[in-house]
Amino acid sequence: MRRDRPTRGGRRFADLALLFVAAPLAAVVANRLADGFVRPDARLVDGLFASFGLGVAVAALALPLGLAAALAARRSGPRLGAAAVTALAAAALVPGATAGFATLLFWRDLGIPGGLGVAALARAGAAAPLAALLFLHRLRDLPDDLEATARDLGAPRRMILTHVLLPHLAPTAGLAGLLAFLLAFADHDTTVFAIGGGPTLSTEIASRLELGTAAGAETLGLALVAAVATVLTVVAVLRRGRRGERPPLTTADAERRRAG
Amino acid sequence: MTTSRTIGPRRGPLLLAVVAIWAIGLVLAPAAALFERSLRSIDPASLEISIELDRLHDDLAATRWDWERTPDAEARADLDRRMRLLADRAGRLAGQETPPRVVHDLSTHARGLAAEARALPRTLGLAVSVAVVATLLAYPLAWFVLGAGRGGVGLVALLAVPWALLPVLRAAGWPILVEPTAVPLFGPDALRFVALLEVGLLAALPPTLAALRRLDPGWIEAARDLGAEPWIIHRRIVLPAARPGLAVGAIVAFALAAGALSTPWIASGGHGDDDLARLVWRAVFDAGDWGLAAAHAVVLTLAVLLGAALLARLFGLAPSDLLAPRRTR
């Protein structure tokens, strides 16, 4: 999107916002530099793997379930569809503590104690509706006549799904998957209830902060953030190097481009 | 919606069944279990005999202790008579003892009321202030990020991922930066606000960015060519375009702040009064009182969802907007 160059005041405002977001993490880094880094123990490393597994499991659950809900909401009538959107939004907004505790209660009554599986189900209860809402948002950009044309040309419904809808939704699927992974990996509030005493990175860091023994947890967390930031920067730099003609982001972009 | 807009293979019932199963299994059934648990209590009348039996057995044990240690024969005979009497009564009552009877009433909710009355206003006050300030900041921030071109959006994404990776660790930075008990006026709550604002701001930014990216820059150029002042351009063109995004951002920021458990607690270094989510945590992990935790969780969820619905109405956000094809501005 083409706009005017940002003003000096605007740039300063953006810098302040950046500082605001970076400051607390910088404080933890400074704290560790002063007190020394501590090798994380085995339970923390287990927690890191558990968090990663949780993220993958929730993303794997949220994408197909969210897609099914989005397609179902879109094809149902206006009143049912609106009710479905309201329900999806409500489910996505339920506080993490409620979701975690309710899921723990429900599965314990069925004889299944808290653990990674219950935590994944608890988190997917919010991630799947979120994915559905993102899919619905993206589907609004799909030109109506594209489907109609495909149908008029005799395309079977399955083909419309695989050749029109899914390609259109692919970028959003990537975003929704990443979001679901992050929201599960990083989560404390839901997981602390549903995990049933096992370690995840976030719950371990939180409980050690409360006990005042978080040196190893902070070291591991900072190492992780630094590693991810480095990888992302390298990827971004490499991509910038071979940035040529990119596919248009939206149909509106494409039209604008065509119009010159 | 006409049939010409339906999509996908003709497997409507199957699709609906899949959605129904996950909606029930992941959301509705746990919610129902939570609600039932918050209403469940034990009828005190059903415990009366058991309590009386406990008392009799305590009494019996105490009397036997005395009897074993009293050398005086007359006193021993007295105690012996008393022991027989107690044993007799206990024996008769034991046959009448009933298992505890589970009833459904509001007694658990009544127990939670006092703590909720203290926590609810502070939780909502904090969440509303976070939502307002996050929304006010998200608008100019989104404007400047877009002004920096596609690189700006990429930069935000680049920063957001490591940012989103460990919110617990980020919250831990605030009590290092500022001593929680030393903040004038608001004390530890100021740190909670700042930490939650960070969460709310980063949650409000993406929907605002998404809404503004829809805005055709031609509108702004046209307005400027026609001599419109910058603030008129914002008020008449940019702000209306950003409005749905800001609405979503405000709702998400409010819900995240009102329901947050670890972020405010860690940010205030454990100082300050309990928020609603903390009450749920305490009831489970400190008191082991799951019924009370369920009651607190029900109140927390109702507060968050009702607040979000109110905000949606305030901003004129309708669920059907998400189903209609987009109108380009």
XYZ file of C-alpha atoms in Angstrom:
589
model
C 0.000 0.000 0.000
C 1.438 3.310 -1.053
C 1.360 6.136 1.442
C 3.292 9.213 2.332
C 6.557 8.919 4.162
C 5.964 8.767 7.897
C 6.505 12.036 9.697
C 9.256 12.425 12.242
C 6.704 12.449 15.066
C 5.182 9.257 13.702
C 8.515 7.543 13.567
C 9.256 8.566 17.134
C 5.874 7.212 18.217
C 6.555 3.878 16.528
C 10.007 3.744 18.160
C 8.436 4.344 21.556
C 5.944 1.554 20.966
C 8.803 -0.738 19.991
C 10.718 0.221 23.121
C 7.637 -0.419 25.227
C 7.318 -3.920 23.842
C 11.036 -4.689 24.041
C 11.751 -3.160 27.471
C 10.570 -5.956 29.784
C 12.436 -8.646 27.870
C 15.510 -6.430 27.872
C 15.142 -6.106 31.644
C 15.169 -9.894 32.015
C 18.284 -10.052 29.818
C 19.988 -7.371 31.915
C 19.036 -9.217 35.073
C 20.567 -12.435 33.749
C 23.712 -10.627 32.588
C 24.121 -9.272 36.107
C 23.340 -12.495 37.978
C 24.733 -14.957 35.463
C 23.113 -17.521 33.214
C 22.249 -20.879 34.727
C 22.102 -24.181 32.906
C 18.430 -25.266 32.729
C 17.604 -28.539 34.471
C 16.000 -31.623 32.949
C 12.435 -30.713 33.922
C 12.737 -27.421 32.046
C 14.019 -29.172 28.951
C 11.123 -31.653 29.228
C 8.832 -28.642 29.509
C 10.266 -27.152 26.332
C 9.538 -30.355 24.407
C 6.082 -30.624 25.963
C 5.287 -27.048 24.940
C 6.429 -27.784 21.417
C 4.287 -30.928 21.252
C 1.339 -29.009 22.639
C 1.742 -26.338 19.960
C 1.918 -28.895 17.144
C -1.076 -30.848 18.493
C -3.239 -27.754 18.880
C -2.357 -26.499 15.393
C -3.140 -29.948 13.964
C -6.533 -29.929 15.714
C -7.436 -26.297 15.104
C -6.866 -26.160 11.336
C -9.245 -28.922 10.149
C -11.828 -28.207 12.847
C -11.703 -24.483 12.142
C -11.988 -25.068 8.384
C -15.007 -27.336 8.872
C -16.691 -24.760 11.092
C -15.995 -21.909 8.667
C -17.400 -23.836 5.692
C -20.425 -24.929 7.713
C -21.095 -21.387 8.954
C -20.770 -19.975 5.437
C -23.139 -22.470 3.855
C -25.837 -22.239 6.527
C -28.608 -19.661 6.284
C -28.084 -16.053 7.379
C -29.635 -16.429 10.801
C -27.909 -19.711 11.669
C -24.688 -18.373 10.176
C -24.789 -15.254 12.360
C -25.482 -17.413 15.405
C -22.529 -19.613 14.461
C -20.223 -16.593 14.164
C -21.368 -15.339 17.569
C -20.757 -18.759 19.096
C -17.303 -19.000 17.497
C -16.352 -15.546 18.779
C -17.603 -16.388 22.266
C -15.641 -19.654 22.320
C -12.488 -17.858 21.171
C -12.864 -15.216 23.902
C -13.473 -17.564 26.860
C -10.784 -16.835 29.482
C -7.929 -19.305 29.427
C -8.339 -20.219 33.097
C -11.985 -21.143 32.532
C -11.217 -23.232 29.469
C -8.403 -25.087 31.219
C -10.301 -25.770 34.419
C -13.566 -26.732 32.653
C -11.781 -29.157 30.341
C -9.945 -30.683 33.303
C -13.247 -31.142 35.178
C -15.004 -32.676 32.177
C -12.317 -35.255 31.369
C -11.680 -36.148 34.999
C -15.347 -37.005 35.384
C -14.796 -39.439 32.491
C -11.779 -40.912 34.270
C -9.093 -39.156 32.212
C -6.676 -37.118 34.345
C -4.990 -33.879 33.308
C -2.025 -34.137 30.955
C -0.749 -33.091 27.551
C -3.796 -34.553 25.779
C -6.303 -32.721 27.965
C -4.240 -29.531 27.662
C -4.273 -29.830 23.863
C -8.058 -30.283 23.849
C -8.496 -27.325 26.200
C -6.381 -25.047 24.040
C -7.929 -26.290 20.785
C -11.304 -25.237 22.185
C -10.162 -21.632 21.681
C -7.775 -22.103 18.739
C -10.268 -23.881 16.463
C -12.909 -21.104 16.691
C -10.158 -18.534 16.135
C -9.043 -20.393 12.992
C -12.666 -20.575 11.837
C -13.078 -16.816 12.240
C -9.861 -16.166 10.314
C -11.041 -18.480 7.517
C -14.410 -16.708 7.391
C -12.633 -13.362 7.256
C -10.562 -14.551 4.333
C -13.574 -16.065 2.548
C -15.153 -12.612 2.389
C -12.525 -11.701 -0.194
C -13.431 -14.570 -2.494
C -15.353 -13.112 -5.424
C -18.826 -14.618 -5.573
C -18.730 -15.127 -9.319
C -15.620 -17.286 -9.100
C -17.554 -20.145 -7.561
C -20.569 -19.536 -9.756
C -18.406 -19.562 -12.876
C -16.690 -22.764 -11.854
C -20.050 -24.371 -11.278
C -21.469 -23.099 -14.555
C -18.485 -24.576 -16.334
C -19.479 -27.910 -14.835
C -16.915 -28.226 -12.049
C -17.959 -30.789 -9.443
C -18.280 -29.462 -5.902
C -15.188 -31.311 -4.761
C -13.199 -29.611 -7.490
C -14.521 -26.195 -6.457
C -13.274 -26.948 -2.969
C -9.825 -28.107 -4.029
C -9.282 -25.663 -6.910
C -11.049 -22.509 -5.727
C -11.578 -22.486 -1.992
C -8.532 -24.211 -0.563
C -5.981 -22.285 -2.670
C -7.723 -19.083 -1.639
C -7.558 -20.110 2.022
C -3.964 -21.388 1.967
C -2.277 -18.173 3.212
C -4.783 -17.903 6.045
C -4.199 -21.558 6.927
C -0.521 -20.742 7.390
C -1.342 -17.782 9.609
C -3.978 -19.661 11.616
C -1.643 -22.620 12.074
C 1.195 -20.407 13.298
C -1.171 -18.568 15.618
C -2.589 -21.804 17.035
C 0.929 -23.139 17.587
C 2.090 -19.956 19.318
C -1.016 -19.591 21.462
C -0.584 -23.162 22.694
C 3.208 -23.089 23.004
C 3.190 -19.825 24.941
C 0.085 -20.479 26.996
C 0.145 -20.538 30.760
C -3.407 -19.782 31.910
C -5.175 -22.734 30.256
C -2.312 -25.185 30.501
C -1.595 -24.726 34.202
C -4.984 -26.309 34.959
C -5.208 -28.908 32.199
C -1.634 -30.232 32.300
C -2.141 -31.993 35.632
C 1.226 -31.199 37.214
C 3.415 -31.985 34.226
C 5.913 -29.403 32.983
C 5.530 -27.020 30.063
C 7.927 -24.175 29.473
C 5.458 -21.403 30.382
C 4.023 -23.057 33.485
C 7.513 -23.975 34.711
C 8.782 -20.420 34.251
C 5.728 -19.026 36.067
C 5.957 -21.371 39.034
C 9.701 -20.811 39.390
C 9.214 -17.048 39.251
C 6.827 -17.404 42.156
C 9.352 -19.514 44.057
C 12.182 -17.134 43.177
C 14.284 -19.817 41.509
C 13.833 -18.818 37.901
C 17.482 -18.394 36.840
C 17.590 -21.564 34.728
C 14.082 -20.995 33.380
C 14.936 -17.455 32.322
C 18.127 -18.621 30.658
C 16.289 -21.253 28.615
C 13.490 -18.845 27.712
C 15.892 -16.130 26.578
C 17.936 -18.625 24.567
C 14.767 -19.746 22.818
C 13.612 -16.207 22.029
C 17.079 -15.306 20.753
C 17.239 -18.434 18.568
C 13.822 -17.822 17.014
C 14.525 -14.138 16.454
C 17.825 -15.015 14.753
C 16.243 -17.614 12.475
C 13.452 -15.222 11.497
C 15.888 -12.402 10.779
C 18.026 -14.656 8.591
C 14.949 -15.849 6.707
C 13.747 -12.263 6.270
C 17.116 -11.112 4.954
C 17.343 -14.054 2.541
C 13.827 -13.383 1.284
C 14.525 -9.729 0.795
C 17.466 -10.721 -1.385
C 15.295 -12.551 -3.898
C 12.165 -10.481 -3.741
C 10.857 -10.392 -7.272
C 7.320 -10.424 -8.520
C 5.128 -11.700 -5.693
C 1.670 -13.137 -6.023
C -0.945 -10.527 -5.117
C -2.031 -10.608 -1.498
C -5.694 -9.938 -2.138
C -7.936 -9.723 -5.123
C -8.209 -6.012 -4.420
C -4.413 -5.727 -4.709
C -4.497 -7.647 -7.966
C -7.146 -5.387 -9.425
C -5.251 -2.318 -8.335
C -2.118 -3.680 -9.921
C -3.903 -4.465 -13.145
C -5.347 -0.983 -13.195
C -1.779 0.299 -12.834
C -28.155 -16.955 1.420
C -29.175 -18.703 -1.792
C -28.053 -22.150 -2.781
C -25.859 -20.657 -5.482
C -23.480 -19.516 -2.723
C -23.059 -22.898 -1.082
C -19.637 -24.336 -1.452
C -17.660 -27.496 -1.229
C -18.750 -31.049 -1.901
C -22.401 -31.728 -1.097
C -21.753 -33.143 2.312
C -23.638 -30.652 4.403
C -24.834 -33.102 7.051
C -21.384 -34.651 7.441
C -19.773 -31.239 7.809
C -22.365 -30.185 10.356
C -21.859 -33.408 12.293
C -18.093 -32.844 12.454
C -18.615 -29.291 13.679
C -21.257 -30.365 16.191
C -18.963 -33.044 17.623
C -16.056 -30.690 18.162
C -18.221 -27.865 19.430
C -19.742 -30.197 22.008
C -16.577 -32.083 22.903
C -14.204 -29.141 23.119
C -16.418 -26.306 24.310
C -20.006 -27.047 25.303
C -19.567 -30.199 27.377
C -16.679 -28.778 29.448
C -18.696 -25.583 29.941
C -21.680 -27.634 31.104
C -19.456 -29.659 33.455
C -18.101 -26.422 34.919
C -21.559 -24.961 35.416
C -22.884 -28.150 37.012
C -19.911 -28.248 39.353
C -20.546 -24.660 40.447
C -24.105 -25.582 41.430
C -23.223 -28.837 43.132
C -23.082 -28.970 46.906
C -23.673 -31.496 49.685
C -26.949 -31.246 51.564
C -25.838 -30.488 55.157
C -28.876 -32.396 56.501
C -27.516 -35.566 54.906
C -24.322 -35.158 56.948
C -25.966 -34.619 60.353
C -25.848 -38.254 61.442
C -22.255 -38.653 60.265
C -21.209 -35.556 62.182
C -22.988 -36.804 65.309
C -21.282 -40.192 64.899
C -17.875 -38.517 64.619
C -18.624 -36.609 67.794
C -19.685 -39.784 69.646
C -16.526 -41.633 68.605
C -14.338 -38.719 69.707
C -16.136 -38.658 73.036
C -15.748 -42.419 73.399
C -12.019 -42.285 72.735
C -11.572 -39.499 75.280
C -13.546 -41.373 77.894
C -11.517 -44.552 77.318
C -8.327 -42.519 77.718
C -9.577 -41.277 81.096
C -10.746 -44.774 82.088
C -7.332 -46.302 81.331
C -5.615 -43.738 83.528
C -7.979 -43.519 86.528
C -6.939 -45.658 89.528
C -10.111 -44.860 91.502
C -12.537 -47.847 91.174
C -15.718 -45.790 91.600
C -14.685 -43.290 88.955
C -13.753 -46.165 86.642
C -17.184 -47.670 87.001
C -18.728 -44.289 86.204
C -16.591 -43.941 83.094
C -17.382 -47.503 82.111
C -21.108 -46.761 82.290
C -20.615 -43.665 80.188
C -18.621 -45.634 77.605
C -21.382 -48.227 77.300
C -23.937 -45.465 76.827
C -21.890 -43.787 74.103
C -21.148 -47.077 72.328
C -24.809 -47.942 72.463
C -25.860 -44.648 70.859
C -23.133 -44.922 68.232
C -24.232 -48.443 67.389
C -27.843 -47.340 66.919
C -26.866 -44.292 64.782
C -24.458 -46.271 62.597
C -27.384 -48.128 61.068
C -29.046 -44.840 60.118
C -26.025 -43.209 58.515
C -26.681 -42.118 54.932
C -24.177 -41.313 52.199
C -23.695 -37.581 51.603
C -26.482 -36.347 49.324
C -25.464 -34.158 46.379
C -27.877 -31.307 45.751
C -27.881 -28.505 43.206
C -28.324 -25.051 44.636
C -26.595 -21.695 44.788
C -24.770 -22.292 48.064
C -21.334 -22.595 46.388
C -21.967 -19.376 44.486
C -23.032 -17.726 47.740
C -19.713 -18.762 49.292
C -17.801 -17.123 46.450
C -19.787 -13.926 46.406
C -17.756 -11.848 48.862
C -14.422 -12.466 47.111
C -16.013 -11.903 43.695
C -17.559 -8.615 44.825
C -14.047 -7.399 45.657
C -12.339 -8.785 42.550
C -14.933 -8.041 39.859
C -14.777 -4.203 39.892
C -10.991 -4.152 39.863
C -10.771 -6.773 37.123
C -13.291 -4.983 34.902
C -11.813 -1.556 35.625
C -8.358 -2.770 34.653
C -9.649 -4.533 31.530
C -11.680 -1.549 30.324
C -8.757 0.841 30.778
C -6.483 -1.586 28.920
C -9.000 -1.900 26.073
C -9.465 1.863 25.761
C -5.763 2.745 25.813
C -4.770 -0.177 23.572
C -7.362 0.868 20.990
C -6.296 4.516 21.148
C -2.673 3.515 20.575
C -3.381 0.832 17.971
C -4.854 3.340 15.517
C -1.848 5.671 15.122
C 0.518 2.712 15.381
C -1.246 0.872 12.542
C -1.215 4.069 10.500
C 2.543 4.485 10.892
C 3.292 0.822 10.311
C 1.396 0.955 7.025
C 3.099 4.231 6.188
C 6.403 2.367 6.297
C 5.174 0.196 3.425
C 5.150 -3.549 3.173
C 8.436 -3.674 5.079
C 6.655 -2.188 8.080
C 4.147 -5.012 8.245
C 6.967 -7.517 7.819
C 8.903 -5.884 10.648
C 5.882 -6.143 12.928
C 5.516 -9.819 12.066
C 9.226 -10.350 12.695
C 8.963 -8.749 16.128
C 5.628 -10.303 17.011
C 6.725 -13.930 16.818
C 9.518 -13.784 19.407
C 7.263 -11.442 21.375
C 4.457 -13.982 21.401
C 6.753 -16.888 22.250
C 6.968 -16.442 26.026
C 4.583 -13.870 27.503
C 5.364 -15.229 30.961
C 8.999 -14.254 30.597
C 8.088 -10.798 29.283
C 5.815 -10.144 32.223
C 8.723 -11.010 34.504
C 10.609 -7.973 33.215
C 8.234 -5.404 34.715
C 8.959 -5.992 38.406
C 12.665 -5.877 37.494
C 12.221 -2.486 35.825
C 9.984 -1.016 38.539
C 9.681 -2.006 42.169
C 5.984 -3.011 42.377
C 5.329 -1.667 45.853
C 7.077 1.630 45.137
C 4.768 2.863 42.357
C 2.900 5.948 43.598
C -0.907 6.117 43.455
C -1.771 2.760 41.903
C 0.985 0.578 43.327
C 1.309 -2.909 41.829
C -1.841 -2.331 39.756
C 0.091 0.139 37.611
C 2.451 -2.666 36.580
C -0.491 -4.945 35.845
C -1.960 -2.250 33.637
C 1.297 -1.726 31.755
C 1.880 -5.451 31.215
C -1.693 -6.029 30.093
C -1.531 -2.961 27.843
C 1.380 -4.583 26.051
C -0.700 -7.711 25.528
C -3.728 -5.684 24.477
C -1.800 -3.434 22.113
C -0.231 -6.313 20.222
C -3.641 -8.022 20.069
C -5.404 -4.881 18.831
C -2.796 -4.039 16.192
C -3.343 -6.907 13.686
C -7.108 -6.411 13.205
C -6.561 -2.652 12.866
C -3.807 -3.251 10.305
C -6.039 -5.682 8.417
C -8.859 -3.136 8.303
C -6.604 -0.287 7.146
C -4.990 -2.385 4.446
C -8.415 -2.531 2.803
C -8.482 1.222 2.443
C -7.795 2.333 -1.106
C -5.041 5.006 -0.886
C -6.742 6.705 -3.800
C -9.365 7.998 -1.382
C -6.739 9.713 0.709
C -5.010 11.165 -2.336
C -8.312 12.425 -3.700
C -9.209 14.032 -0.383
C -5.807 15.675 -0.181
C -6.027 16.927 -3.753
C -9.352 18.452 -2.877
C -7.659 20.333 -0.049
C -8.813 18.358 2.991
C -6.915 18.925 6.230
C -5.107 15.847 7.662
C -7.473 15.573 10.606
C -10.478 15.677 8.273
C -8.916 12.870 6.247
C -8.509 10.827 9.412
C -11.987 11.576 10.702
C -13.856 11.071 7.462
C -11.833 8.398 5.647
C -9.190 6.554 7.686
C -10.980 6.232 11.017
C -14.216 4.897 9.496
C -12.154 2.368 7.535
C -10.262 1.309 10.671
C -13.404 1.142 12.802
C -14.261 -2.573 12.422
C -10.633 -3.486 13.099
C -10.499 -1.218 16.128
C -13.719 -2.777 17.393
C -12.306 -6.288 17.140
C -9.075 -5.051 18.729
C -10.896 -3.455 21.661
C -12.938 -6.589 22.275
C -9.909 -8.887 22.158
C -7.847 -6.553 24.375
C -10.681 -6.375 26.900
C -11.209 -10.140 26.974
C -7.490 -10.906 27.252
C -6.995 -8.384 30.060
C -10.092 -9.409 32.017
C -9.293 -13.120 31.823
C -5.534 -12.906 32.286
C -4.094 -15.028 35.067
C -0.301 -15.161 34.881
C 0.557 -11.836 33.214
C -0.834 -9.426 35.854
C 0.318 -11.617 38.705
C 3.887 -11.931 37.491
C 4.039 -8.281 36.372
C 3.108 -7.067 39.840
C 5.641 -9.406 41.398
C 2.875 -11.175 43.334
C 1.864 -7.958 45.090
C -1.654 -6.550 45.113
C -5.182 -7.867 45.421
C -6.560 -10.860 43.548
C -8.201 -10.495 40.161
C -11.048 -12.829 39.192
C -8.829 -15.282 37.321
C -6.513 -15.417 40.329
C -9.482 -16.400 42.521
C -10.057 -19.427 40.279
C -6.381 -20.334 40.557
C -6.365 -19.960 44.336
C -9.493 -22.059 44.781
C -7.876 -24.907 42.825
C -4.237 -24.764 43.895
C -4.366 -23.188 47.361
C -7.708 -24.379 48.749
C -8.364 -27.491 46.656
C -11.995 -26.358 46.546
C -13.031 -27.240 42.999
C -16.658 -26.259 43.510
C -15.656 -22.757 44.544
C -13.204 -22.583 41.632
C -16.038 -23.524 39.266
C -18.261 -20.802 40.742
C -15.496 -18.191 40.301
C -14.821 -19.411 36.753
C -18.502 -19.088 35.830
C -18.575 -15.492 37.096
C -15.301 -14.687 35.296
C -16.561 -16.110 32.007
C -19.916 -14.335 32.212
C -18.152 -11.036 32.961
C -15.801 -11.428 29.987
C -18.442 -12.546 27.487
C -21.034 -9.971 28.566
C -18.408 -7.225 28.445
C -17.328 -8.343 24.973
C -20.955 -8.417 23.780
C -21.493 -4.930 25.156
C -18.394 -3.636 23.350
C -19.525 -5.293 20.112
C -22.878 -3.558 20.398
C -21.206 -0.252 21.241
C -19.086 -0.450 18.081
C -21.994 -1.693 15.980
C -20.230 -4.945 15.155
C -22.669 -7.529 13.789
C -21.782 -11.216 13.443
C -23.359 -11.324 10.000
C -20.663 -8.890 8.781
C -18.269 -11.796 8.706
C -20.487 -13.773 6.340
C -21.281 -11.063 3.818
C -18.890 -10.485 0.916
C -16.698 -7.497 1.481
C -17.552 -4.114 0.047
C -14.475 -2.353 -1.213
C -14.051 1.202 -0.161
